[in-house]
Short mmCIF file of C-alpha atoms in Angstrom, two decimals:
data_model
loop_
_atom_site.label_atom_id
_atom_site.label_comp_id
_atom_site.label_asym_id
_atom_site.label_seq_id
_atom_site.Cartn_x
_atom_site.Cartn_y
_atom_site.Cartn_z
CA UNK J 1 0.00 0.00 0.00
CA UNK J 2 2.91 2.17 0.56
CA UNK J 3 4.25 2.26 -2.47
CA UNK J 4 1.16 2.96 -4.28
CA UNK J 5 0.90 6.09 -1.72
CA UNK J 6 4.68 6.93 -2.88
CA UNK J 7 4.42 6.09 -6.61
CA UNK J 8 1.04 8.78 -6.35
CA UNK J 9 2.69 11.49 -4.54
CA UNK J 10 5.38 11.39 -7.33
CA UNK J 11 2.72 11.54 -10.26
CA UNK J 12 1.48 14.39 -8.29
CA UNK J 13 5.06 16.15 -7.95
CA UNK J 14 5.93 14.88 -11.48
CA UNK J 15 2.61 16.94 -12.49
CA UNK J 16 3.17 20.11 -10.92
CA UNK J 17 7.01 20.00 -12.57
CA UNK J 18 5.06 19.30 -15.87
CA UNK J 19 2.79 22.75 -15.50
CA UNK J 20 5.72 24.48 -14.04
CA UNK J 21 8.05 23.80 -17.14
CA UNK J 22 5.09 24.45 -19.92
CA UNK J 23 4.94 27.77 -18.39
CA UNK J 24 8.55 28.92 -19.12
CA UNK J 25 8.86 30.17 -22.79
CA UNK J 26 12.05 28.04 -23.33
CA UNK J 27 10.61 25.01 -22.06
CA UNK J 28 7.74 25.31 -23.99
CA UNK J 29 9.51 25.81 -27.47
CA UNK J 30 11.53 22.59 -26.78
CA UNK J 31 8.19 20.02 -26.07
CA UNK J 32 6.77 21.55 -29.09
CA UNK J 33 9.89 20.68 -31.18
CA UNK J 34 10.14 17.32 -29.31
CA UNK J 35 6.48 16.55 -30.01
CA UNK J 36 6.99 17.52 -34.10
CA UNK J 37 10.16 14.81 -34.09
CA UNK J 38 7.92 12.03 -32.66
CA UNK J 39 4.67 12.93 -34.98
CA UNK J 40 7.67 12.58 -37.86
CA UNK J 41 9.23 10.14 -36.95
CA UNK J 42 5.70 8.41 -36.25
CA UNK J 43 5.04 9.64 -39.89
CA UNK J 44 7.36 7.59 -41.60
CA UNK J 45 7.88 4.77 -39.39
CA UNK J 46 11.39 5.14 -38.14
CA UNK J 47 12.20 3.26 -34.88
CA UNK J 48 14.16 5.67 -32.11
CA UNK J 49 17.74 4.29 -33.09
CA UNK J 50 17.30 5.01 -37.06
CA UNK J 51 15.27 8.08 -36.87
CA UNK J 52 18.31 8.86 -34.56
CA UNK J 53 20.92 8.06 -37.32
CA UNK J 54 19.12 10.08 -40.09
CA UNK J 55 19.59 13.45 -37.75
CA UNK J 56 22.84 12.76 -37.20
CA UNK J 57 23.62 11.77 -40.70
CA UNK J 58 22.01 15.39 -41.79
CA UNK J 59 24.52 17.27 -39.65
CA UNK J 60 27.49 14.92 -39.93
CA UNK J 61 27.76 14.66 -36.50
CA UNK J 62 27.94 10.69 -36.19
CA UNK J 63 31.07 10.12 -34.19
CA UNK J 64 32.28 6.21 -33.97
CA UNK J 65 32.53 4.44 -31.01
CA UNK J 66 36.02 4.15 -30.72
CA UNK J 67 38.66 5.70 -31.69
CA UNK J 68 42.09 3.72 -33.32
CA UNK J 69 43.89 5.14 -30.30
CA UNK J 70 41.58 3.99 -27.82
CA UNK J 71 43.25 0.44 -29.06
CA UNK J 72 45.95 -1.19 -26.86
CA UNK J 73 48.33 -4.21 -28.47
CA UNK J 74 50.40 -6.43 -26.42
CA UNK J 75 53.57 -6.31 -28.23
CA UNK J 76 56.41 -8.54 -26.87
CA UNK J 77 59.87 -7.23 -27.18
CA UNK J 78 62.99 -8.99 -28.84
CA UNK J 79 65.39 -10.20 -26.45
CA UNK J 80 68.92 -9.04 -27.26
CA UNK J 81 71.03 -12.04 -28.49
CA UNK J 82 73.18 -13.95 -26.51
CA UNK J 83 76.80 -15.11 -27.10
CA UNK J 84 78.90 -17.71 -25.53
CA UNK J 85 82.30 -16.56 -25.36
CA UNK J 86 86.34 -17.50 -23.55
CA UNK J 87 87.18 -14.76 -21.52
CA UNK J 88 90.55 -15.70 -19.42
CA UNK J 89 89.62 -19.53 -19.63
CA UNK J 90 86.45 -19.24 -18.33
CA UNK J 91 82.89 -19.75 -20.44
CA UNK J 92 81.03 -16.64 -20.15
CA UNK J 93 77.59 -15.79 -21.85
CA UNK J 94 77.43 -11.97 -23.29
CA UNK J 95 74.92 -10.53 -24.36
CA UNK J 96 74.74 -6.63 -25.98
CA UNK J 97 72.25 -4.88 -23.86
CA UNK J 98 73.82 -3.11 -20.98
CA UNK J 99 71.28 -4.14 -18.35
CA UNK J 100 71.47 -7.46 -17.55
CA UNK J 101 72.08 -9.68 -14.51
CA UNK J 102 75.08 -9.25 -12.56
CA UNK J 103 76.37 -12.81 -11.73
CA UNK J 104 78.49 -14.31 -9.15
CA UNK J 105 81.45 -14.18 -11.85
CA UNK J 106 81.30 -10.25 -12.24
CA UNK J 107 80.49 -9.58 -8.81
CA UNK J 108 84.03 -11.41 -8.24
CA UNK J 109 85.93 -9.19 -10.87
CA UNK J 110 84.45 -5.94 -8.84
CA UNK J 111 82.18 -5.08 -10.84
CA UNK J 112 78.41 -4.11 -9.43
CA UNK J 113 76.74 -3.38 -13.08
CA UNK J 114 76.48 -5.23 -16.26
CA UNK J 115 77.31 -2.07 -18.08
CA UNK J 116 80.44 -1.62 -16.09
CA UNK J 117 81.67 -5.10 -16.94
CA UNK J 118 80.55 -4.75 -20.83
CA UNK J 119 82.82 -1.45 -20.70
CA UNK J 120 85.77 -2.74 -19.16
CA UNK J 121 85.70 -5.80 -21.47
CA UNK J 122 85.35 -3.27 -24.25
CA UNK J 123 88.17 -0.67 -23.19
CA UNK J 124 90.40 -3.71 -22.51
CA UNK J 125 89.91 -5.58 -26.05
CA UNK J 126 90.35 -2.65 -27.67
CA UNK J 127 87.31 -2.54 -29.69
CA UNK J 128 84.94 0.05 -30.55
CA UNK J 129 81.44 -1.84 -29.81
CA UNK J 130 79.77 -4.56 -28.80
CA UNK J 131 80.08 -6.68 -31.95
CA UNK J 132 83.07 -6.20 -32.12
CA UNK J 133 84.47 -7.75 -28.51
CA UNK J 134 82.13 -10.86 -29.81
CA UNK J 135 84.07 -10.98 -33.18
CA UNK J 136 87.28 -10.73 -31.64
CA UNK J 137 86.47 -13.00 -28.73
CA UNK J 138 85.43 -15.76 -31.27
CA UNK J 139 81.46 -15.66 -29.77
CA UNK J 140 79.42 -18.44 -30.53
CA UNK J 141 75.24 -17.59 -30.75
CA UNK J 142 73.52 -19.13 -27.93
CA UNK J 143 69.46 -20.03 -28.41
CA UNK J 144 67.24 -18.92 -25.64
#
């Protein structure tokens, strides 16, 4: 019973909004403009999404849903090659990127980066780059 009290009090608000609103000038002009869409769109027997689509289509204003950008791809990125190489008698894997992990080997030369290690081996080879020091060490691709 309750809600039939509540749903009538709201007709009766929703009614008094109504006369308020048909009152003001600006208000007015709009229902009258709404109420000339329906009758045409009644007219010619559009449903509400085409009828839709043919006012937008007048003024160009149809605007897709999304947007290329709005796209995200997973891209996975190449891993820098490896190289198996001899350095003072001991098998070592290089590989050219400068961050990598600092081993137990390294660590005992001194050395706390990757980068610092790729440099030294660089400056003390004699070489320019990275390619090089694996040409001149003899390095050996290794598969992942």
């Amino acid at each position: 019973m309750s809600k039939l009290l509540d749903l009538l009090a709201q007709q009766k608000h929703l009614e008094e909004q109504i006369k308020s609103l048909q009152s003001n000038e600006e208000e007015a002009k709009v229902m009258k403009f709404v109420e000339e869409l329906e009758a045409l769109r009644n007219r010619y027997g559009y449903t509400v999404p085409a009828f839709v689509g043919v006012v937008h289509s007048l003024h160009g204003s149809h605007i897709p849903a999304k947007t290329p950008k709005s796209v995200s791809v997973k891209t996975t990125k190449a891993k820098a090659p490896k190289y198996k190489v001899m350095i003072d008698g001991v098998e070592t894997i290089l590989q050219s990127k400068k961050a990598g992990a600092v081993g137990k080997t390294i660590e005992a030369l001194g050395f706390t980066t990757y980068a610092d290690y790729l440099n030294d081996l660089i400056k003390k080879n004699k070489v320019a780059d990275f390619d090089a020091l694996i040409k001149k060490l003899n390095g050996v691709p290794v598969a992942d």
